[in-house]
Tab-separated table of C-alpha atoms in Angstrom:
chain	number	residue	atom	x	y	z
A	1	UNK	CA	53.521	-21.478	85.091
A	2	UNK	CA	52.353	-23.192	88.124
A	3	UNK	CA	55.194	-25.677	88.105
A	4	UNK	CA	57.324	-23.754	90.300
A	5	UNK	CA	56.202	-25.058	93.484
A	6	UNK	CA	56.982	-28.341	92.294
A	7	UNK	CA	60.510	-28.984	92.958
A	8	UNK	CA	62.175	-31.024	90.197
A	9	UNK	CA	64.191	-34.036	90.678
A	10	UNK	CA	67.116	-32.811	92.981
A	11	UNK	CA	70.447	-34.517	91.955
A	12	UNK	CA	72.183	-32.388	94.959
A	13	UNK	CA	70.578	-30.636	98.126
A	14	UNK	CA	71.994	-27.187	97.679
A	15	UNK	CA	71.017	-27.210	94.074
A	16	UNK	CA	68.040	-25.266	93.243
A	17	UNK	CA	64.905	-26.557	91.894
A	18	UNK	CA	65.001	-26.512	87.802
A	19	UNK	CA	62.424	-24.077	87.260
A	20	UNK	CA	62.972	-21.810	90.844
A	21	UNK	CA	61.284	-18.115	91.354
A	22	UNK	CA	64.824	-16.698	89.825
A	23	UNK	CA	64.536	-19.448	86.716
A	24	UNK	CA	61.103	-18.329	85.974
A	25	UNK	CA	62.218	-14.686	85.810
A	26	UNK	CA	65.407	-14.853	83.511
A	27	UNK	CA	62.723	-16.831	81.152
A	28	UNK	CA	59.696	-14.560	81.662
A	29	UNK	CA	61.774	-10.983	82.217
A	30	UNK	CA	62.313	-10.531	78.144
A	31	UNK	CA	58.757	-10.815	77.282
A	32	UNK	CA	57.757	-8.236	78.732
A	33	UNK	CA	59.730	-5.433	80.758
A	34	UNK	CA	63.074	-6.652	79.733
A	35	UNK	CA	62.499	-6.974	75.777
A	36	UNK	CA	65.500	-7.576	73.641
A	37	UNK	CA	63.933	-5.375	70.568
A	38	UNK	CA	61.989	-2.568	71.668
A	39	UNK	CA	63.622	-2.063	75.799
A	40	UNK	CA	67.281	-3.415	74.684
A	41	UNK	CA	67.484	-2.280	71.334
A	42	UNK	CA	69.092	-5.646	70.122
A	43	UNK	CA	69.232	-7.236	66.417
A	44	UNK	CA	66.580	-5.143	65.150
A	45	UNK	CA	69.111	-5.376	61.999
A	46	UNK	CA	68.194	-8.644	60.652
A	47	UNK	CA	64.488	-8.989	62.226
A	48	UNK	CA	62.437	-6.685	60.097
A	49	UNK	CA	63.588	-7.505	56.587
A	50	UNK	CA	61.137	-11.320	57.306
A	51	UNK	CA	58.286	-10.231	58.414
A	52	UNK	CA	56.340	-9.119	55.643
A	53	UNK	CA	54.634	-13.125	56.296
A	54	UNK	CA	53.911	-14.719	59.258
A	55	UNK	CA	55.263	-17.968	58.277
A	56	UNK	CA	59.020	-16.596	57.236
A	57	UNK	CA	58.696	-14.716	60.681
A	58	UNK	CA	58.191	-17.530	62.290
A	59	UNK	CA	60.915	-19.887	61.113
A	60	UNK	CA	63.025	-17.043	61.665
A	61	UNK	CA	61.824	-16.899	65.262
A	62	UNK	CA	62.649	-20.652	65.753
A	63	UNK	CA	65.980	-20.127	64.177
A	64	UNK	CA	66.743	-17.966	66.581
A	65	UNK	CA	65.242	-19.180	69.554
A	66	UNK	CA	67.394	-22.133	68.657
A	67	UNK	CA	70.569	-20.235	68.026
A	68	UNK	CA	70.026	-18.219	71.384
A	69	UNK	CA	69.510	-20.961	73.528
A	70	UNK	CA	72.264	-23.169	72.685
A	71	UNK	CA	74.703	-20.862	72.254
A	72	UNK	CA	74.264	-19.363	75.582
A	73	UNK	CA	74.371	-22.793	76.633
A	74	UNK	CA	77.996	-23.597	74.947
A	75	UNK	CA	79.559	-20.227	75.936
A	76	UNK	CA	77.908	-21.152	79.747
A	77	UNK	CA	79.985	-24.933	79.969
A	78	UNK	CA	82.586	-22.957	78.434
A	79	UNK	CA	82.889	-19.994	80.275
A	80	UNK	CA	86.070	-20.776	82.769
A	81	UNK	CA	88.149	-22.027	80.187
A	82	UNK	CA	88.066	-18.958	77.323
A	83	UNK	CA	90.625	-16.194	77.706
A	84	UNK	CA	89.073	-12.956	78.125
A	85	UNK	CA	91.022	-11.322	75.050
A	86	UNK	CA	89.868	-13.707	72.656
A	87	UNK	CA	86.315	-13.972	73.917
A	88	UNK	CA	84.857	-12.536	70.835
A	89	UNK	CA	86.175	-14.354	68.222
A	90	UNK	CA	85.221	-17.722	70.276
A	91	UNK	CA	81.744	-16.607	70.701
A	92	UNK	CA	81.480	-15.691	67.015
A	93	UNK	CA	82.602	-19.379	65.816
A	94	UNK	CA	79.748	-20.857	68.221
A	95	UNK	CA	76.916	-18.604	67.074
A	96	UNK	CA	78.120	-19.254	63.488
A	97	UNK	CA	78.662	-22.816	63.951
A	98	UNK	CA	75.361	-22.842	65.224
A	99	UNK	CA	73.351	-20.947	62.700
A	100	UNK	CA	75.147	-23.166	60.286
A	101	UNK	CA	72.770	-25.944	61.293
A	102	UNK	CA	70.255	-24.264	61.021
A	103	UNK	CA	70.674	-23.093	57.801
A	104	UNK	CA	71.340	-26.416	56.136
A	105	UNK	CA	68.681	-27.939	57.770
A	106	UNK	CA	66.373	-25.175	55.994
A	107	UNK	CA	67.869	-26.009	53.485
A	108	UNK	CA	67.154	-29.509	53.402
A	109	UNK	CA	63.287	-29.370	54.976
A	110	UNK	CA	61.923	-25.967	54.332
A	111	UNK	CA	63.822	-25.100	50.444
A	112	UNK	CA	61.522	-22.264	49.902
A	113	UNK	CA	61.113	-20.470	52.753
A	114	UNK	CA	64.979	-20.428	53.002
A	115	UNK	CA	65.044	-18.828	49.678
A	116	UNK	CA	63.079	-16.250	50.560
A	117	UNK	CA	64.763	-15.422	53.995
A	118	UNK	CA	67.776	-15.643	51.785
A	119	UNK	CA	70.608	-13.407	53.816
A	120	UNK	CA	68.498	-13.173	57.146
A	121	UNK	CA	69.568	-16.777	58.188
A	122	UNK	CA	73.350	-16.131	58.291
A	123	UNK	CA	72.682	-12.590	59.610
A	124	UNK	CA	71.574	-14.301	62.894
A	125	UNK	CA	75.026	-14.728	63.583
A	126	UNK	CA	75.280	-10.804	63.755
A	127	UNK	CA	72.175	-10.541	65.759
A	128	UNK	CA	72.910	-8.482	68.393
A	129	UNK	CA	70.588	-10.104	71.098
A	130	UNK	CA	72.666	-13.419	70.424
A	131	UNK	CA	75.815	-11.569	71.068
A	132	UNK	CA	74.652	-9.340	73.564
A	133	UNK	CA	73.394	-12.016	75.946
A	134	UNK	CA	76.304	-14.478	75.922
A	135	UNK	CA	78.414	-11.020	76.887
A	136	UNK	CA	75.493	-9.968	79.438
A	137	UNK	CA	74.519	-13.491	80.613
A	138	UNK	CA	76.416	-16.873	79.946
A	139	UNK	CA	79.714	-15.551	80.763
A	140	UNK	CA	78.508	-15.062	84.378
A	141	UNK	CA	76.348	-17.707	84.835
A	142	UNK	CA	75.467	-21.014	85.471
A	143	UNK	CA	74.400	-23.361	82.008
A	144	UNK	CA	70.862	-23.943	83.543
A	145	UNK	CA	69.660	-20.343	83.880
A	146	UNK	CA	71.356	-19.278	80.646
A	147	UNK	CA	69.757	-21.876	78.629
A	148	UNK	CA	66.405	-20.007	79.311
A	149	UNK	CA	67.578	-16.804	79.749
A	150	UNK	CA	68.679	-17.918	76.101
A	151	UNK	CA	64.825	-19.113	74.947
A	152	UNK	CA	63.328	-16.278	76.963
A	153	UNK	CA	65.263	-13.862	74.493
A	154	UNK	CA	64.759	-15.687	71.889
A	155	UNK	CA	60.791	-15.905	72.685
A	156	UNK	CA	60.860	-12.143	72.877
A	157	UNK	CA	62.207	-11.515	69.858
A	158	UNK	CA	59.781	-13.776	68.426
A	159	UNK	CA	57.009	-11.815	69.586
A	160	UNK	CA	57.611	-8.831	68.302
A	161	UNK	CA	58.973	-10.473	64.748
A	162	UNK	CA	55.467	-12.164	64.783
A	163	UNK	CA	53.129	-9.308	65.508
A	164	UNK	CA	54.358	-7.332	63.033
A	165	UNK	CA	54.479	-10.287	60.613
A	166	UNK	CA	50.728	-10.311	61.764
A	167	UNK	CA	49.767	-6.846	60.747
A	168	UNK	CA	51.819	-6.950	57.741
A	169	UNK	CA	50.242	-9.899	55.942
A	170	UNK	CA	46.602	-9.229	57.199
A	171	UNK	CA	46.730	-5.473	56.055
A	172	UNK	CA	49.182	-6.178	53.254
A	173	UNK	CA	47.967	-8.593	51.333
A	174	UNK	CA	44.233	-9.759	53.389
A	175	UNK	CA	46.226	-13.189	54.019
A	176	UNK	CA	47.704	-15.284	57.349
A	177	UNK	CA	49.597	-17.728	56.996
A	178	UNK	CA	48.630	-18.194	53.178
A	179	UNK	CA	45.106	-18.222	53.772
A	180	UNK	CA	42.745	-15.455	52.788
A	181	UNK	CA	41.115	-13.649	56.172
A	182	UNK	CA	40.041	-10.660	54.742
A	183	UNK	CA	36.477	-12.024	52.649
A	184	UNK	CA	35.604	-11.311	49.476
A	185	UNK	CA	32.323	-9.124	49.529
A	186	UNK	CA	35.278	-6.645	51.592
A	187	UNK	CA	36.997	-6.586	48.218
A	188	UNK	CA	33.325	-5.931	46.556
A	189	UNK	CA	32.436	-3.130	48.649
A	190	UNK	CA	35.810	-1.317	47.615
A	191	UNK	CA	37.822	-2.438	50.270
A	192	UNK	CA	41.828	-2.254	49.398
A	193	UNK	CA	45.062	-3.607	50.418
A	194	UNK	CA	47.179	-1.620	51.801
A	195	UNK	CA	50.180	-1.572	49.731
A	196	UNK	CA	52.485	0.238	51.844
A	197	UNK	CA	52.179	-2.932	54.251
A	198	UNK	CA	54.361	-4.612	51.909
A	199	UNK	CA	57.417	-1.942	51.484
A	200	UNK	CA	60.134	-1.922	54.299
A	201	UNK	CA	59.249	1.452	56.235
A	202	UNK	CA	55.520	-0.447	57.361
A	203	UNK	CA	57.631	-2.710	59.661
A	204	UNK	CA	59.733	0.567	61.312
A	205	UNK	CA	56.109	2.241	61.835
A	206	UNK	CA	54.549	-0.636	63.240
A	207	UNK	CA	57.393	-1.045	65.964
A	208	UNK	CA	57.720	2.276	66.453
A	209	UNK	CA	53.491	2.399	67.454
A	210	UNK	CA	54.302	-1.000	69.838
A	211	UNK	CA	56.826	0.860	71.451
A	212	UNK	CA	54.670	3.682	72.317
A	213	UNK	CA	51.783	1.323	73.642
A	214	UNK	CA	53.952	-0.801	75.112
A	215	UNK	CA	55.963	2.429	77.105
A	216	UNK	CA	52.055	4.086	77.392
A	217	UNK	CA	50.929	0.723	79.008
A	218	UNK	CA	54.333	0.194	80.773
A	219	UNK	CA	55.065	3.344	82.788
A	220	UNK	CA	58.493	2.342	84.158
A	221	UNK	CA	60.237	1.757	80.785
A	222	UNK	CA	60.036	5.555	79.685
A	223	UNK	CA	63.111	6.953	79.024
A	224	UNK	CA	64.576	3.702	79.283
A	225	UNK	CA	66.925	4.774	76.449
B	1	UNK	CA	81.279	1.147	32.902
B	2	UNK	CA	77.971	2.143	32.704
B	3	UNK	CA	77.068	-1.013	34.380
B	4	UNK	CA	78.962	-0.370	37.424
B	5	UNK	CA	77.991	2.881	37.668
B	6	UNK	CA	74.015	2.091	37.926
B	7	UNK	CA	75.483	-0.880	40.432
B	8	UNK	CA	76.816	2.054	42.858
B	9	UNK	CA	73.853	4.131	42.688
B	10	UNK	CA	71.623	1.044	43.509
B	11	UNK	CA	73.380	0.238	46.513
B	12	UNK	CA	73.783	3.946	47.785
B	13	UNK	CA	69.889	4.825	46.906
B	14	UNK	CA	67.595	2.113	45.934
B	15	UNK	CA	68.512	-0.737	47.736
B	16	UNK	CA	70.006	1.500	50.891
B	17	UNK	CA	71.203	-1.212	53.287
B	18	UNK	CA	69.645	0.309	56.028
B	19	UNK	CA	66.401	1.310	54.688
B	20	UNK	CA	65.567	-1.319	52.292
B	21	UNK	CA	67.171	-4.383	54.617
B	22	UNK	CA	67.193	-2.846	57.949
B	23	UNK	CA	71.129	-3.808	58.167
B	24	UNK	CA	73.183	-2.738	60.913
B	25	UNK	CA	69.866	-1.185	62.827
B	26	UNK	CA	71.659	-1.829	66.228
B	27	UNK	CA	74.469	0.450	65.151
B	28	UNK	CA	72.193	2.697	63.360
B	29	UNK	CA	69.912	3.066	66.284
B	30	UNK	CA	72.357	3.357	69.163
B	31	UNK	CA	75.155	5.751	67.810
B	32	UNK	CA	72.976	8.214	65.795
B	33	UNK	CA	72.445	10.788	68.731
B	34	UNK	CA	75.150	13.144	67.558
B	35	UNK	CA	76.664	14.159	64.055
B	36	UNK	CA	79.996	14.522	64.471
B	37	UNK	CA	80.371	10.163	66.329
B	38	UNK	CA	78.079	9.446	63.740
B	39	UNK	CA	80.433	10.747	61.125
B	40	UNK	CA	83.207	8.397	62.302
B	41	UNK	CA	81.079	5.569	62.275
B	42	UNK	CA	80.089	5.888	59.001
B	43	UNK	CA	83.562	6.170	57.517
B	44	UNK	CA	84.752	3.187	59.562
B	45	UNK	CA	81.971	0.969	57.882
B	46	UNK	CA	83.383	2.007	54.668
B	47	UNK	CA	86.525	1.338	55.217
B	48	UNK	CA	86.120	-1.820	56.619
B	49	UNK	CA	83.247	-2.528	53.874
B	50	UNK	CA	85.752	-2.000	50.995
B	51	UNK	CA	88.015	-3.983	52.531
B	52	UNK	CA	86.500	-7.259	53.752
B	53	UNK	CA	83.748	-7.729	51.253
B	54	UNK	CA	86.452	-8.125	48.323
B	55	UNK	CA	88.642	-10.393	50.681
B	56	UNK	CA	85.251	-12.984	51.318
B	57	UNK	CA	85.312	-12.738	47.698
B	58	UNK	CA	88.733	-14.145	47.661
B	59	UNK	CA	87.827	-17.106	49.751
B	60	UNK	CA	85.104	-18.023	48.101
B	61	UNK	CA	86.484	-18.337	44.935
B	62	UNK	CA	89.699	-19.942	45.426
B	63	UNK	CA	88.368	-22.114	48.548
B	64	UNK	CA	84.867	-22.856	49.089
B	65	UNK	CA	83.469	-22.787	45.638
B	66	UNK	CA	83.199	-26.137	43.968
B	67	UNK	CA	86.200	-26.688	41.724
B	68	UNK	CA	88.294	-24.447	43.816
B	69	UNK	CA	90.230	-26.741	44.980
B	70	UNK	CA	90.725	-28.703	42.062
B	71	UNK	CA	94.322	-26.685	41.700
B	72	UNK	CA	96.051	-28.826	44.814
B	73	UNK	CA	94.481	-32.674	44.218
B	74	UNK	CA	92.592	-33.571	41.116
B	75	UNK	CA	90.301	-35.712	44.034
B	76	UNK	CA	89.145	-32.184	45.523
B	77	UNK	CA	87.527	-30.795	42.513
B	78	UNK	CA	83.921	-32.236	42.979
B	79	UNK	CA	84.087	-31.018	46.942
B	80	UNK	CA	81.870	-28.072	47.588
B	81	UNK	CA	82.534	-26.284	50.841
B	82	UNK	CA	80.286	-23.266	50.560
B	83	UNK	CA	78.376	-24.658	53.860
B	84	UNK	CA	81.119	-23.095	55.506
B	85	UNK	CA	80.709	-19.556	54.421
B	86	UNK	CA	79.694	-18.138	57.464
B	87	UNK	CA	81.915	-19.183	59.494
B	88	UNK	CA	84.599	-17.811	57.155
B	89	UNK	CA	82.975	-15.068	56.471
B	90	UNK	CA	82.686	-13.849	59.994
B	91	UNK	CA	86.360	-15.019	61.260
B	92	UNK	CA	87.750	-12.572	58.268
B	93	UNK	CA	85.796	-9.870	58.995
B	94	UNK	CA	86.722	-9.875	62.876
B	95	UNK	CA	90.139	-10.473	62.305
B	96	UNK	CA	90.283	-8.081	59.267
B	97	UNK	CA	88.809	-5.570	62.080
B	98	UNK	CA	91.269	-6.569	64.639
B	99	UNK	CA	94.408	-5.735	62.065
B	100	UNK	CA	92.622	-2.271	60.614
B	101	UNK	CA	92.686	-1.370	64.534
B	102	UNK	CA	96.234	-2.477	65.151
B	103	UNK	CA	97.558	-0.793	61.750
B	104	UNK	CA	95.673	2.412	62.453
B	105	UNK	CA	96.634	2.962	65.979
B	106	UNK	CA	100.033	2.194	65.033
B	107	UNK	CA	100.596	4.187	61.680
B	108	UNK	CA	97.998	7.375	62.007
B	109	UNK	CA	97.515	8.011	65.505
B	110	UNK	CA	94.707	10.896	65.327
B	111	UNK	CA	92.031	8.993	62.815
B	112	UNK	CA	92.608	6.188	65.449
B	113	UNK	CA	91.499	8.548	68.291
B	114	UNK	CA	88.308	9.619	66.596
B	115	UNK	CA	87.236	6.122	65.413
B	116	UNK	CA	88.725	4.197	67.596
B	117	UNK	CA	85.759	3.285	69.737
B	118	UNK	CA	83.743	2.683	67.367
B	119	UNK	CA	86.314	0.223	65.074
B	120	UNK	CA	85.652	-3.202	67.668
B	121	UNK	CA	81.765	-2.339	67.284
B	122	UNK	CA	82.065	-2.728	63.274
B	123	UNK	CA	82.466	-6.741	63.733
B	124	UNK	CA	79.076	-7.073	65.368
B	125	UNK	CA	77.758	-4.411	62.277
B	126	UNK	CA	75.078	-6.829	60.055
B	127	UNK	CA	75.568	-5.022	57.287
B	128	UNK	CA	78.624	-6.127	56.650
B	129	UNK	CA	78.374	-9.393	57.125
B	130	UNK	CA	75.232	-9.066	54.893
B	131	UNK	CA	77.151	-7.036	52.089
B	132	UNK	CA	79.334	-10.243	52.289
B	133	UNK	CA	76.490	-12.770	51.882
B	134	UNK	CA	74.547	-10.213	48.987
B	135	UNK	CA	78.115	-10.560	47.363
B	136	UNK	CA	77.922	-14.505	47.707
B	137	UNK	CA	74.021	-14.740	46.751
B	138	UNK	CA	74.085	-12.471	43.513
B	139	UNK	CA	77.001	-13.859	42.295
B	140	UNK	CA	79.306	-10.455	41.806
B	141	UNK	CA	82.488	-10.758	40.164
B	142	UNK	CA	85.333	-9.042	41.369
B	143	UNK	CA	84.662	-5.541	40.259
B	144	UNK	CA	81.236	-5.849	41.018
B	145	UNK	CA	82.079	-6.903	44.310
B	146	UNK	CA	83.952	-4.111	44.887
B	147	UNK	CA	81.706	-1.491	43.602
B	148	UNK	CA	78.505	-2.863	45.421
B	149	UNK	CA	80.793	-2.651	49.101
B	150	UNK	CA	81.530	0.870	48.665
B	151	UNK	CA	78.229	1.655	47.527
B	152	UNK	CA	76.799	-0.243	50.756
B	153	UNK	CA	79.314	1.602	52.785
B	154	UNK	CA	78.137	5.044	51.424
B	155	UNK	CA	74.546	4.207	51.794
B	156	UNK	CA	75.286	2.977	55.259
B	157	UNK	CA	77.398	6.463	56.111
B	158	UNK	CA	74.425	8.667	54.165
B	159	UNK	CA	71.759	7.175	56.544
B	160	UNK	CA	73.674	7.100	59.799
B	161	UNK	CA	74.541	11.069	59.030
B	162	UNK	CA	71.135	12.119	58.206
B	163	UNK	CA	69.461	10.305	60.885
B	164	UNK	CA	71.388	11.855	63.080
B	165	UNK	CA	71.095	15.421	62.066
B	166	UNK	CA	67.498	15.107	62.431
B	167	UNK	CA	67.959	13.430	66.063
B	168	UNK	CA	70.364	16.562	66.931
B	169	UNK	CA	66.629	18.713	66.039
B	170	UNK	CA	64.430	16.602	67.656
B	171	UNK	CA	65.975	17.364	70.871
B	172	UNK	CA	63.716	20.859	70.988
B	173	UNK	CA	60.319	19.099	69.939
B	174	UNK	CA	57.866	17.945	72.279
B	175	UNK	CA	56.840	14.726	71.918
B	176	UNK	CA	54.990	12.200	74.065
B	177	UNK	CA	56.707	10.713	76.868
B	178	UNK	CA	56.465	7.136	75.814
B	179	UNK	CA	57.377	7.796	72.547
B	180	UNK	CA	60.379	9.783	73.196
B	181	UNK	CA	64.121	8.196	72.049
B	182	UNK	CA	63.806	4.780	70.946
B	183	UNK	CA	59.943	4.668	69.436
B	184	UNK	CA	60.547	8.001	67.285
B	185	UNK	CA	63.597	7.101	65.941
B	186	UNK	CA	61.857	3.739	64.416
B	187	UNK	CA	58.690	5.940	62.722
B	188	UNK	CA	61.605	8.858	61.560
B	189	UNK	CA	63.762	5.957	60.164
B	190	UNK	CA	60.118	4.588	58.434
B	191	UNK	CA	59.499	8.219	56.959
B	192	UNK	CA	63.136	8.533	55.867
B	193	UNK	CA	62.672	5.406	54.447
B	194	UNK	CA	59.645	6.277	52.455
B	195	UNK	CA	61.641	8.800	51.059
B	196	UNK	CA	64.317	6.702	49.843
B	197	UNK	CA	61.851	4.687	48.017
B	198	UNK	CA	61.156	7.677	45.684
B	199	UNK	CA	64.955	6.598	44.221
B	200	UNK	CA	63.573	3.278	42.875
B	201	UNK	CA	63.603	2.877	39.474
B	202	UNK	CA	66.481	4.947	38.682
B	203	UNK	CA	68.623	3.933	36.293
B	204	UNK	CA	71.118	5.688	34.114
């Protein structure tokens, strides 16, 4: 990230430079110390149920990395001109407008991974870390900085979705991606697939370990919540 | 009858929305620290399970579905509108949860005190949108639809309540620091889940 010394073309001279020290921070803070899963405990709900492959964890990720951004975007050029009272409802019809799109566009392109994601896509619009930063972030802020405070979530949700996408398919079923890692004279000298990799509680476990290397590692986040 | 019956029991035990789809997690998570909030919680998502699930049922027949509108202009019976689902979907169940809050304040005064925080919260709940969506994937008729949201309410209510009770224990037990709260919870919800898979394959 070196480009923040270089300024980006200034339209005014109070504005600041596009990617400033405070820019880099709304975008880099979620990755780490300020993580919408395991620090915020945000849209855990429809994150796990897609990881049991790497490649349905990743669309996933995109969708909403997409969803996140834009919307926090919208609600940010909005944000003078919605009432507060019916706030909620008005960021409800973005996010769903939004993950709409990207569900026909799955749809369209990507016909079988969208069958197998099946619910999970319109669940985004439930997601709580879509929700929870357009009430946290856009409403206060300028469109710029919530645009990546928007991907930064997003990008930290993706993380976590893909690691445990990660362990689950290599231990799982010895695949990434679709293609075989595990090698076959493992298989001949008795080695098995875990089958409990594939079942629902794998994905708690595996969060709840991240969240106790990532706290171990991480000394300021104890007893966060 | 029997049908329906092995319907409820599959969406209480088997296919528990919280521990077979990791639905409403953020709820789940965040208000399981005591018995008696996670109680009300529980029976709100029933109540407002039972009642929007059948509603989105409603509007999918007799708006989005193709055909559905063949009733008002013969032109509108090839137009399909179920892109618009969510959208729907998620207006009726906040506004269905903004009337439920207005009727209960209104009409029983004490069951509004003691879930009355926790009624606005039930919008933002994934598993009912996602009951809503199950409904819309599988096809349910009306009946069906009906059975399968209660059942998803009571599996949602049986989870939030046992979770809890275990949370209210855990309070004595000494655990590692930077496990503590959040990173437990996850591996007891895994265990519990575990558990619940012992209930696949039932069938009456």
């Amino acid at each position: 990230m070196a480009t923040e010394t270089a300024p980006a073309p200034v339209v005014e001279k109070k504005k600041e430079p596009l990617f400033s020290k405070k820019n880099i921070r709304t975008l880099r803070d979620p990755l780490d110390d300020n993580n919408p899963i395991t620090v915020q405990v945000l849209g855990i709900c429809s994150a796990l149920a897609v990881t049991v492959q790497v490649k349905p964890a990743l669309i996933m990720a995109l969708g909403v990395i997409f969803v996140a951004a834009f919307s926090n975007l919208i609600i940010s050029l909005l944000r003078h001109s919605i009432p507060t009272r019916v706030r909620i409802i008005v960021q409800l019809i973005v996010i769903a407008t939004l993950v709409t799109i990207v569900d026909q566009v799955l749809k369209a392109y990507m016909f079988d991974v969208s069958k197998k994601l099946s619910v999970f896509v319109g669940l985004i619009i439930t997601n709580c870390i879509v929700m929870g930063r357009l009430e946290a972030f856009a409403l206060g802020n300028k469109p710029w900085p919530s645009f990546l405070d928007g991907i930064g979530n997003g990008v930290g949700y993706g993380i976590i979705l893909v690691v445990v996408a990660v362990f689950r398919e290599l231990f799982g079923s010895g695949t990434l991606l679709g293609y075989q890692v595990i090698p076959q004279w493992a298989y001949n000298m008795g080695y098995v697939n875990n089958g409990l990799m594939m079942l629902p509680p794998a994905a708690l476990f595996i969060i709840g370990l991240y969240i106790w290397a990532q706290r171990s590692w991480n000394k300021k986040l104890v007893n966060v919540s | 009858m029997e049908h329906l019956l092995n319907l409820l029991i599959k969406a209480i035990f088997v296919e528990n929305v919280v521990f077979a789809f990791f639905l409403g997690m953020c709820s789940f998570l965040a208000v399981s620290k005591k018995i008696k909030t996670a109680f009300g919680l529980g029976l709100a998502v029933i109540f407002v399970m039972v009642l929007t699930t059948p509603l989105n049922y409603f509007i999918l027949t007799y708006l989005l579905k193709e055909g559905a509108l063949a009733g008002i202009h013969p032109a509108l019976a090839s137009v399909d509108l179920t892109f618009l689902a969510f959208i729907l979907f998620i207006s009726t169940i906040a506004g269905a949860v903004q009337v439920v809050e207005m009727v209960v304040e209104k009409f029983t005064p004490a069951l509004y005190n003691s879930l009355g925080i926790f009624l606005p919260l039930i919008t933002v709940n994934c598993s009912i949108l996602g009951t809503s969506l199950f409904m819309q994937e599988r096809e349910y008729n009306l009946v069906e639809t009906a059975v399968f949201s209660l059942g998803s309410g009571i599996g949602f209510f049986l989870a939030i309540v046992l979770l809890a009770a275990i949370r209210e224990r855990l309070r004595y037990s000494n655990i590692p620091a930077p496990l503590q709260g959040l990173g437990i919870a996850m591996i007891i919800t895994g265990l519990m889940g575990m558990a619940f898979l012992s209930f696949s394959g039932i069938q009456l």
